[in-house]
């Protein structure tokens, strides 16, 4: 009996065979050629990483030199920690808090900078004026901005402020 195998079937069989071979080749153990990356601590704004080893042959990441614990690339990354502000200064890197006391009243000036004109809804007793508001420099404090705000204990003014109006203080001098 003469059996005819359709040509397309041969192609399919060949394709499956190649696939299987490919899979076998993939799983075949090989000598990893590992590159070590030392651990790097994450900072307030920059990501760090754990110590890891990378094999450029198979593209895998490992958390141990013996390459027994595989990790993903994402797992090697330590996310940036973000600033921790205390009294409007980051306790970790010393950067000034870009966000001032919430609720302050501002006025946009002709020179595209801001002036603080009043305490607004702010209830803090220590007022912190930011150097930047809405992406623009805060350069002045208006006349009588904090006049009669007797509950205030302090007002911190950034270097960006070059002009302080009359009676901006809580008590006239
Ligand atoms: Zn490898
Ligand atoms: Zn910081």
mmCIF file of C-alpha atoms and ligand atoms in Angstrom:
data_model
loop_
_atom_site.group_PDB
_atom_site.id
_atom_site.type_symbol
_atom_site.label_atom_id
_atom_site.label_comp_id
_atom_site.label_asym_id
_atom_site.label_seq_id
_atom_site.Cartn_x
_atom_site.Cartn_y
_atom_site.Cartn_z
ATOM 1 C CA UNK A 1 0.000 0.000 0.000
ATOM 2 C CA UNK A 2 1.366 3.281 -1.076
ATOM 3 C CA UNK A 3 0.800 5.995 1.472
ATOM 4 C CA UNK A 4 0.991 9.567 0.301
ATOM 5 C CA UNK A 5 1.907 12.169 2.837
ATOM 6 C CA UNK A 6 0.742 15.613 1.838
ATOM 7 C CA UNK A 7 3.557 18.094 1.435
ATOM 8 C CA UNK A 8 2.070 20.543 3.913
ATOM 9 C CA UNK A 9 2.067 17.848 6.569
ATOM 10 C CA UNK A 10 5.819 17.376 6.095
ATOM 11 C CA UNK A 11 6.306 21.078 6.599
ATOM 12 C CA UNK A 12 4.228 20.974 9.766
ATOM 13 C CA UNK A 13 6.192 18.015 11.118
ATOM 14 C CA UNK A 14 9.461 19.738 10.309
ATOM 15 C CA UNK A 15 8.275 22.905 11.993
ATOM 16 C CA UNK A 16 7.242 21.052 15.145
ATOM 17 C CA UNK A 17 10.575 19.246 15.145
ATOM 18 C CA UNK A 18 12.512 22.485 14.854
ATOM 19 C CA UNK A 19 10.435 23.994 17.619
ATOM 20 C CA UNK A 20 11.108 21.079 19.926
ATOM 21 C CA UNK A 21 14.814 21.228 19.155
ATOM 22 C CA UNK A 22 14.796 24.936 19.862
ATOM 23 C CA UNK A 23 13.132 24.388 23.200
ATOM 24 C CA UNK A 24 15.619 21.699 24.141
ATOM 25 C CA UNK A 25 18.492 23.983 23.194
ATOM 26 C CA UNK A 26 16.987 26.707 25.357
ATOM 27 C CA UNK A 27 16.775 24.575 28.438
ATOM 28 C CA UNK A 28 20.219 23.124 27.992
ATOM 29 C CA UNK A 29 22.388 24.138 30.933
ATOM 30 C CA UNK A 30 25.366 26.231 30.028
ATOM 31 C CA UNK A 31 28.261 27.823 31.778
ATOM 32 C CA UNK A 32 26.967 31.286 32.680
ATOM 33 C CA UNK A 33 29.349 34.085 31.948
ATOM 34 C CA UNK A 34 28.429 36.286 34.875
ATOM 35 C CA UNK A 35 29.033 39.961 35.385
ATOM 36 C CA UNK A 36 28.667 41.193 38.943
ATOM 37 C CA UNK A 37 27.007 44.496 39.705
ATOM 38 C CA UNK A 38 27.664 45.732 43.239
ATOM 39 C CA UNK A 39 24.792 46.851 45.426
ATOM 40 C CA UNK A 40 23.920 50.507 45.236
ATOM 41 C CA UNK A 41 21.826 52.272 47.824
ATOM 42 C CA UNK A 42 18.784 54.123 46.610
ATOM 43 C CA UNK A 43 18.809 57.845 47.321
ATOM 44 C CA UNK A 44 15.942 60.303 47.730
ATOM 45 C CA UNK A 45 15.671 60.806 43.991
ATOM 46 C CA UNK A 46 17.731 58.023 42.422
ATOM 47 C CA UNK A 47 17.044 54.292 42.238
ATOM 48 C CA UNK A 48 19.558 51.840 43.631
ATOM 49 C CA UNK A 49 20.023 48.127 43.097
ATOM 50 C CA UNK A 50 20.753 44.944 44.949
ATOM 51 C CA UNK A 51 23.991 43.114 44.267
ATOM 52 C CA UNK A 52 23.336 40.891 41.273
ATOM 53 C CA UNK A 53 24.973 38.823 38.596
ATOM 54 C CA UNK A 54 23.966 38.957 34.947
ATOM 55 C CA UNK A 55 24.679 36.364 32.302
ATOM 56 C CA UNK A 56 24.941 37.955 28.899
ATOM 57 C CA UNK A 57 24.674 34.577 27.168
ATOM 58 C CA UNK A 58 21.227 33.720 28.455
ATOM 59 C CA UNK A 59 20.182 37.197 29.584
ATOM 60 C CA UNK A 60 19.283 36.037 33.073
ATOM 61 C CA UNK A 61 19.804 37.827 36.374
ATOM 62 C CA UNK A 62 20.814 36.112 39.589
ATOM 63 C CA UNK A 63 20.995 37.337 43.139
ATOM 64 C CA UNK A 64 23.830 34.973 44.013
ATOM 65 C CA UNK A 65 27.227 34.338 42.514
ATOM 66 C CA UNK A 66 26.514 30.632 42.104
ATOM 67 C CA UNK A 67 23.629 31.612 39.812
ATOM 68 C CA UNK A 68 21.119 29.441 41.626
ATOM 69 C CA UNK A 69 18.596 32.160 42.484
ATOM 70 C CA UNK A 70 17.224 33.717 39.348
ATOM 71 C CA UNK A 71 15.622 37.144 39.653
ATOM 72 C CA UNK A 72 14.032 39.463 37.147
ATOM 73 C CA UNK A 73 15.726 42.669 36.097
ATOM 74 C CA UNK A 74 12.987 44.589 37.928
ATOM 75 C CA UNK A 75 13.764 42.715 41.125
ATOM 76 C CA UNK A 76 17.338 44.028 41.072
ATOM 77 C CA UNK A 77 16.080 47.611 41.267
ATOM 78 C CA UNK A 78 15.551 49.418 44.567
ATOM 79 C CA UNK A 79 13.192 52.326 44.034
ATOM 80 C CA UNK A 80 14.174 55.847 45.024
ATOM 81 C CA UNK A 81 13.077 56.479 48.578
ATOM 82 C CA UNK A 82 11.762 60.012 48.116
ATOM 83 C CA UNK A 83 12.485 62.942 50.382
ATOM 84 C CA UNK A 84 11.391 62.896 53.985
ATOM 85 C CA UNK A 85 10.726 66.458 55.025
ATOM 86 C CA UNK A 86 10.849 67.538 58.587
ATOM 87 C CA UNK A 87 10.453 71.223 59.254
ATOM 88 C CA UNK A 88 10.556 71.668 55.484
ATOM 89 C CA UNK A 89 14.039 70.223 55.082
ATOM 90 C CA UNK A 90 14.763 66.675 53.926
ATOM 91 C CA UNK A 91 16.244 64.808 56.878
ATOM 92 C CA UNK A 92 18.158 62.555 54.503
ATOM 93 C CA UNK A 93 19.708 64.843 51.891
ATOM 94 C CA UNK A 94 19.103 68.289 53.329
ATOM 95 C CA UNK A 95 17.165 69.576 50.357
ATOM 96 C CA UNK A 96 14.650 72.279 51.091
ATOM 97 C CA UNK A 97 10.999 71.338 50.769
ATOM 98 C CA UNK A 98 9.789 72.817 47.476
ATOM 99 C CA UNK A 99 6.269 72.974 48.848
ATOM 100 C CA UNK A 100 5.619 75.801 51.204
ATOM 101 C CA UNK A 101 2.945 76.055 53.823
ATOM 102 C CA UNK A 102 -0.369 75.111 52.302
ATOM 103 C CA UNK A 103 -3.035 77.735 51.938
ATOM 104 C CA UNK A 104 -0.882 80.821 51.496
ATOM 105 C CA UNK A 105 -2.204 83.488 49.164
ATOM 106 C CA UNK A 106 -0.150 84.407 46.126
ATOM 107 C CA UNK A 107 -0.282 86.991 43.414
ATOM 108 C CA UNK A 108 1.364 86.625 40.005
ATOM 109 C CA UNK A 109 3.519 89.626 39.225
ATOM 110 C CA UNK A 110 4.248 91.262 35.877
ATOM 111 C CA UNK A 111 7.711 89.739 35.853
ATOM 112 C CA UNK A 112 6.176 86.252 35.967
ATOM 113 C CA UNK A 113 7.162 85.597 39.556
ATOM 114 C CA UNK A 114 4.982 85.244 42.610
ATOM 115 C CA UNK A 115 4.421 87.447 45.614
ATOM 116 C CA UNK A 116 2.992 86.118 48.834
ATOM 117 C CA UNK A 117 0.171 88.460 49.730
ATOM 118 C CA UNK A 118 -1.398 86.813 52.714
ATOM 119 C CA UNK A 119 -1.718 83.889 55.045
ATOM 120 C CA UNK A 120 -4.836 82.676 53.228
ATOM 121 C CA UNK A 121 -6.214 79.468 54.689
ATOM 122 C CA UNK A 122 -2.924 78.470 56.288
ATOM 123 C CA UNK A 123 -3.310 77.457 59.891
ATOM 124 C CA UNK A 124 0.330 76.610 60.654
ATOM 125 C CA UNK A 125 2.015 78.712 63.265
ATOM 126 C CA UNK A 126 5.343 78.254 61.492
ATOM 127 C CA UNK A 127 4.959 79.611 58.002
ATOM 128 C CA UNK A 128 7.299 78.366 55.348
ATOM 129 C CA UNK A 129 7.431 80.333 52.127
ATOM 130 C CA UNK A 130 8.599 78.197 49.205
ATOM 131 C CA UNK A 131 11.196 79.441 46.728
ATOM 132 C CA UNK A 132 8.987 78.201 43.891
ATOM 133 C CA UNK A 133 5.225 78.266 43.541
ATOM 134 C CA UNK A 134 3.371 76.840 40.536
ATOM 135 C CA UNK A 135 6.717 76.416 38.814
ATOM 136 C CA UNK A 136 7.597 80.111 39.175
ATOM 137 C CA UNK A 137 9.958 81.815 41.579
ATOM 138 C CA UNK A 138 8.571 83.446 44.690
ATOM 139 C CA UNK A 139 10.371 86.756 44.843
ATOM 140 C CA UNK A 140 8.494 88.993 47.196
ATOM 141 C CA UNK A 141 6.258 89.271 50.187
ATOM 142 C CA UNK A 142 3.507 91.821 49.894
ATOM 143 C CA UNK A 143 2.697 94.726 52.146
ATOM 144 C CA UNK A 144 0.988 93.587 55.297
ATOM 145 C CA UNK A 145 1.049 89.964 54.123
ATOM 146 C CA UNK A 146 1.230 88.717 57.681
ATOM 147 C CA UNK A 147 0.033 91.787 59.442
ATOM 148 C CA UNK A 148 -2.094 90.985 62.449
ATOM 149 C CA UNK A 149 -1.344 87.282 62.245
ATOM 150 C CA UNK A 150 -0.628 87.139 65.934
ATOM 151 C CA UNK A 151 -0.675 83.337 66.130
ATOM 152 C CA UNK A 152 2.461 82.961 64.060
ATOM 153 C CA UNK A 153 5.679 81.894 65.712
ATOM 154 C CA UNK A 154 7.948 81.976 62.668
ATOM 155 C CA UNK A 155 8.110 82.746 58.978
ATOM 156 C CA UNK A 156 10.834 81.115 56.943
ATOM 157 C CA UNK A 157 11.756 83.113 53.875
ATOM 158 C CA UNK A 158 13.742 81.550 51.017
ATOM 159 C CA UNK A 159 16.686 83.249 49.322
ATOM 160 C CA UNK A 160 14.586 83.768 46.208
ATOM 161 C CA UNK A 161 12.669 86.496 48.019
ATOM 162 C CA UNK A 162 14.352 89.815 47.325
ATOM 163 C CA UNK A 163 11.613 92.153 48.414
ATOM 164 C CA UNK A 164 9.662 92.238 51.625
ATOM 165 C CA UNK A 165 6.836 94.696 51.879
ATOM 166 C CA UNK A 166 6.046 97.081 54.694
ATOM 167 C CA UNK A 167 4.311 95.532 57.631
ATOM 168 C CA UNK A 168 4.860 92.083 56.188
ATOM 169 C CA UNK A 169 5.865 91.160 59.704
ATOM 170 C CA UNK A 170 3.286 90.152 62.239
ATOM 171 C CA UNK A 171 3.981 93.290 64.281
ATOM 172 C CA UNK A 172 4.926 96.643 62.842
ATOM 173 C CA UNK A 173 8.348 97.797 63.991
HETATM 174 ZN ZN1 LIG B 1 23.698 32.083 31.219
HETATM 175 ZN ZN1 LIG B 2 16.020 64.058 50.347
#
